CSV table of C-alpha atoms and ligand atoms in Angstrom, one decimal:
chain,number,residue,atom,x,y,z
A,1,MET,CA,24.8,-42.2,129.7
A,2,SER,CA,23.5,-39.3,127.6
A,3,SER,CA,20.5,-39.5,125.4
A,4,THR,CA,22.7,-39.3,122.3
A,5,ASP,CA,24.5,-42.4,123.5
A,6,VAL,CA,21.3,-44.3,123.5
A,7,VAL,CA,20.9,-43.7,119.8
A,8,GLU,CA,24.5,-44.5,119.0
A,9,GLU,CA,24.3,-47.7,121.0
A,10,TYR,CA,21.2,-48.6,119.2
A,11,VAL,CA,22.9,-48.1,115.8
A,12,GLN,CA,25.9,-50.1,116.9
A,13,ASP,CA,23.7,-53.0,118.1
A,14,GLU,CA,21.8,-53.0,114.8
A,15,ARG,CA,25.0,-52.8,112.7
A,16,ASP,CA,27.0,-55.5,114.5
A,17,PRO,CA,25.9,-59.1,113.4
A,18,SER,CA,27.0,-60.4,116.8
A,19,ARG,CA,24.7,-58.1,118.7
A,20,SER,CA,21.1,-57.2,118.5
A,21,PRO,CA,19.2,-54.3,120.1
A,22,ASN,CA,17.1,-55.1,123.2
A,23,VAL,CA,14.2,-53.4,121.5
A,24,PRO,CA,14.2,-54.0,117.7
A,25,ILE,CA,12.2,-50.9,116.5
A,26,THR,CA,9.7,-51.4,113.7
A,27,GLY,CA,7.9,-48.9,111.6
A,28,LEU,CA,4.6,-49.7,113.4
A,29,MET,CA,6.3,-48.9,116.7
A,30,VAL,CA,7.3,-45.5,115.4
A,31,GLN,CA,3.8,-44.9,114.1
A,32,TYR,CA,2.2,-45.9,117.5
A,33,TYR,CA,4.7,-43.7,119.4
A,34,HIS,CA,3.3,-40.7,117.5
A,35,VAL,CA,-0.3,-41.9,117.8
A,36,CYS,CA,-0.4,-42.9,121.5
A,37,LYS,CA,2.6,-43.8,123.7
A,38,ARG,CA,0.3,-46.0,125.9
A,39,GLU,CA,-0.7,-48.0,122.8
A,40,LEU,CA,3.0,-48.4,121.9
A,41,TRP,CA,3.7,-49.7,125.5
A,42,PHE,CA,0.8,-52.2,125.3
A,43,MET,CA,1.9,-53.5,121.9
A,44,ALA,CA,5.5,-53.8,122.9
A,45,ASN,CA,4.8,-55.5,126.2
A,46,GLY,CA,2.8,-58.5,124.9
A,47,ILE,CA,-0.7,-57.1,125.1
A,48,ASP,CA,-1.8,-57.9,121.6
A,49,ILE,CA,-4.7,-56.9,119.4
A,50,ASP,CA,-5.8,-57.3,115.9
A,51,ARG,CA,-3.7,-54.5,114.3
A,52,GLU,CA,-5.1,-55.0,110.9
A,53,THR,CA,-8.6,-54.1,112.2
A,54,THR,CA,-7.2,-51.1,114.0
A,55,ASN,CA,-5.4,-49.9,111.0
A,56,ILE,CA,-8.5,-50.3,108.8
A,57,GLN,CA,-10.6,-48.3,111.3
A,58,ARG,CA,-8.0,-45.6,111.4
A,59,GLY,CA,-7.5,-45.4,107.7
A,60,THR,CA,-3.8,-46.3,107.9
A,61,HIS,CA,-4.3,-49.6,106.2
A,62,VAL,CA,-4.1,-49.5,102.4
A,63,ASP,CA,-5.1,-51.8,99.7
A,64,GLU,CA,-2.0,-53.7,98.6
A,65,THR,CA,-2.9,-53.1,95.0
A,66,SER,CA,-2.5,-49.4,95.3
A,67,TYR,CA,0.4,-48.3,93.0
A,68,GLY,CA,1.0,-52.1,92.5
A,69,THR,CA,2.5,-51.8,89.1
A,70,SER,CA,5.2,-49.3,90.0
A,71,ARG,CA,6.6,-50.4,93.3
A,72,ARG,CA,8.3,-53.5,94.7
A,73,SER,CA,8.3,-54.6,98.3
A,74,PHE,CA,11.4,-55.5,100.3
A,75,MET,CA,11.7,-57.0,103.8
A,76,ILE,CA,14.9,-55.7,105.5
A,77,ASP,CA,16.3,-57.6,108.5
A,78,ASN,CA,13.0,-59.5,108.9
A,79,ARG,CA,11.4,-56.4,110.4
A,80,ILE,CA,11.4,-53.4,108.1
A,81,GLN,CA,9.0,-53.8,105.2
A,82,LEU,CA,9.1,-51.1,102.6
A,83,ASP,CA,8.2,-50.4,99.0
A,84,ILE,CA,10.6,-49.0,96.4
A,85,LEU,CA,9.4,-47.1,93.4
A,86,ASP,CA,10.9,-47.3,89.9
A,87,SER,CA,12.5,-43.9,90.7
A,88,GLY,CA,14.3,-45.5,93.6
A,89,ASP,CA,12.3,-43.6,96.2
A,90,VAL,CA,10.9,-45.4,99.2
A,91,MET,CA,7.1,-45.1,99.2
A,92,GLU,CA,4.7,-45.3,102.0
A,93,VAL,CA,1.0,-45.4,101.0
A,94,LYS,CA,-1.8,-44.4,103.3
A,95,VAL,CA,-5.5,-44.1,102.8
A,96,SER,CA,-6.0,-40.9,104.7
A,97,SER,CA,-3.8,-37.9,105.6
A,98,ALA,CA,-5.6,-37.7,108.9
A,99,LEU,CA,-2.6,-39.3,110.6
A,100,GLU,CA,0.0,-37.5,108.6
A,101,LYS,CA,2.6,-37.1,111.3
A,102,PRO,CA,2.8,-40.8,112.4
A,103,ALA,CA,2.9,-41.8,108.7
A,104,ARG,CA,5.7,-39.3,107.9
A,105,MET,CA,7.7,-40.4,110.9
A,106,GLN,CA,7.4,-44.0,110.0
A,107,LEU,CA,8.7,-43.2,106.5
A,108,LEU,CA,11.5,-41.0,107.9
A,109,PHE,CA,12.5,-43.9,110.3
A,110,TYR,CA,12.8,-46.2,107.2
A,111,LEU,CA,15.0,-43.7,105.5
A,112,TRP,CA,17.1,-43.3,108.6
A,113,TYR,CA,17.3,-47.0,109.2
A,114,LEU,CA,18.5,-47.6,105.6
A,115,ARG,CA,21.2,-44.9,105.9
A,116,GLU,CA,22.4,-45.6,109.5
A,117,ILE,CA,22.3,-49.4,109.5
A,118,HIS,CA,22.9,-50.3,105.8
A,119,ASP,CA,24.6,-47.2,104.3
A,120,ILE,CA,21.8,-46.7,101.8
A,121,ASP,CA,20.7,-43.2,101.0
A,122,LYS,CA,17.1,-42.9,99.8
A,123,ASP,CA,14.4,-40.2,99.6
A,124,GLY,CA,10.8,-41.0,100.4
A,125,VAL,CA,7.3,-40.3,99.0
A,126,LEU,CA,4.3,-40.3,101.2
A,127,ALA,CA,1.2,-41.0,99.1
A,128,TYR,CA,-2.5,-40.8,99.7
A,129,PRO,CA,-4.0,-42.2,96.5
A,130,THR,CA,-7.7,-41.7,97.5
A,131,GLU,CA,-6.9,-38.0,98.1
A,132,ARG,CA,-4.6,-37.8,95.0
A,133,LYS,CA,-1.9,-36.3,97.2
A,134,ARG,CA,1.8,-37.0,97.4
A,135,GLU,CA,4.5,-35.5,99.6
A,136,SER,CA,8.3,-35.7,99.3
A,137,VAL,CA,10.0,-36.8,102.5
A,138,VAL,CA,13.8,-36.4,102.9
A,139,LEU,CA,16.3,-36.8,105.7
A,140,ASP,CA,18.0,-33.6,106.5
A,141,GLU,CA,19.4,-32.2,109.7
A,142,THR,CA,15.9,-31.4,111.1
A,143,THR,CA,14.2,-34.6,110.2
A,144,THR,CA,17.2,-36.7,111.3
A,145,ALA,CA,16.9,-35.1,114.7
A,146,GLU,CA,13.2,-35.9,114.7
A,147,VAL,CA,13.9,-39.5,114.0
A,148,GLU,CA,16.6,-39.8,116.6
A,149,SER,CA,14.3,-38.1,119.2
A,150,THR,CA,11.7,-40.7,118.2
A,151,VAL,CA,14.1,-43.6,118.6
A,152,ARG,CA,15.0,-42.3,122.1
A,153,GLY,CA,11.4,-41.9,122.9
A,154,VAL,CA,10.4,-45.4,121.7
A,155,LEU,CA,13.2,-47.0,123.8
A,156,ASP,CA,12.1,-45.0,126.8
A,157,VAL,CA,8.4,-45.9,126.5
A,158,VAL,CA,8.9,-49.6,125.8
A,159,GLY,CA,11.4,-50.0,128.6
A,160,ARG,CA,9.0,-48.6,131.3
A,161,ASP,CA,7.6,-51.0,134.0
A,162,SER,CA,4.1,-49.7,133.5
A,163,PRO,CA,2.2,-48.0,130.7
A,164,PRO,CA,2.3,-44.2,130.3
A,165,GLN,CA,-0.5,-42.3,132.1
A,166,LEU,CA,-3.9,-42.4,130.6
A,167,GLU,CA,-4.9,-39.4,128.5
A,168,LYS,CA,-7.8,-39.0,126.1
A,169,LYS,CA,-6.5,-39.1,122.5
A,170,PRO,CA,-8.4,-38.2,119.3
A,171,TYR,CA,-7.7,-41.8,118.3
A,172,CYS,CA,-9.2,-43.6,121.3
A,173,GLY,CA,-12.5,-44.3,119.4
A,174,THR,CA,-10.6,-46.3,116.8
A,175,CYS,CA,-8.3,-48.1,119.2
A,176,LEU,CA,-8.9,-51.7,120.2
A,177,TYR,CA,-7.3,-51.0,123.6
A,178,GLN,CA,-10.1,-48.7,124.5
A,179,ASP,CA,-11.7,-51.5,126.7
A,180,LEU,CA,-8.5,-51.6,128.7
A,181,CYS,CA,-8.2,-47.9,129.0
A,182,TRP,CA,-11.7,-46.6,129.5
A,183,MET,CA,-14.0,-49.5,130.8
B,1,LIG,S1,-7.6,-46.2,124.0
B,1,LIG,FE1,-6.7,-44.2,123.7
B,1,LIG,S2,-5.3,-43.9,125.5
B,1,LIG,FE2,-5.8,-46.1,125.3
B,1,LIG,S3,-4.2,-47.0,124.1
B,1,LIG,FE3,-5.8,-46.5,122.7
B,1,LIG,S4,-5.4,-44.4,121.9
B,1,LIG,FE4,-4.1,-44.8,123.7
């Protein structure tokens, strides 16, 4: 089966109420895939940690009152939690732009999921209120390919029998798995 088929099969499993994907992908899984594939494997294979603490340490957690008056939260399929602004854009708020790529890919995955699974076309806004910074995020040919590559990658990593090889990451110091990896 080609790698394209993996994504097509995933979409079919998500769209068909009588089927469900073997690995229901979440925004957090997408984020972890771009932070550390080993961390994604631990998380998806039942080795659990206090994610809230990790996200606070990394600056990916954000105060829920940020932009509280202009956005509404939705839970899609009991798995995809996203915020919609009055403008209709999907907003992802982060404290710091230090982990810009994981945050951008998480938001792009939400936009892709809405379009591919629910036929809803949306644009996105990535916001860093403490830095007074906003970035528009849209699905085009390039970013769609990035998301689909990520979906393939997540399915590959999660399905492995053992975690990806240990490599030092810039994020190890803020990772609660560091005791497993480095001690
Ligand atoms: S400690 Fe480092 S290598 Fe281990 S899971 Fe965390 S980020 Fe990945």
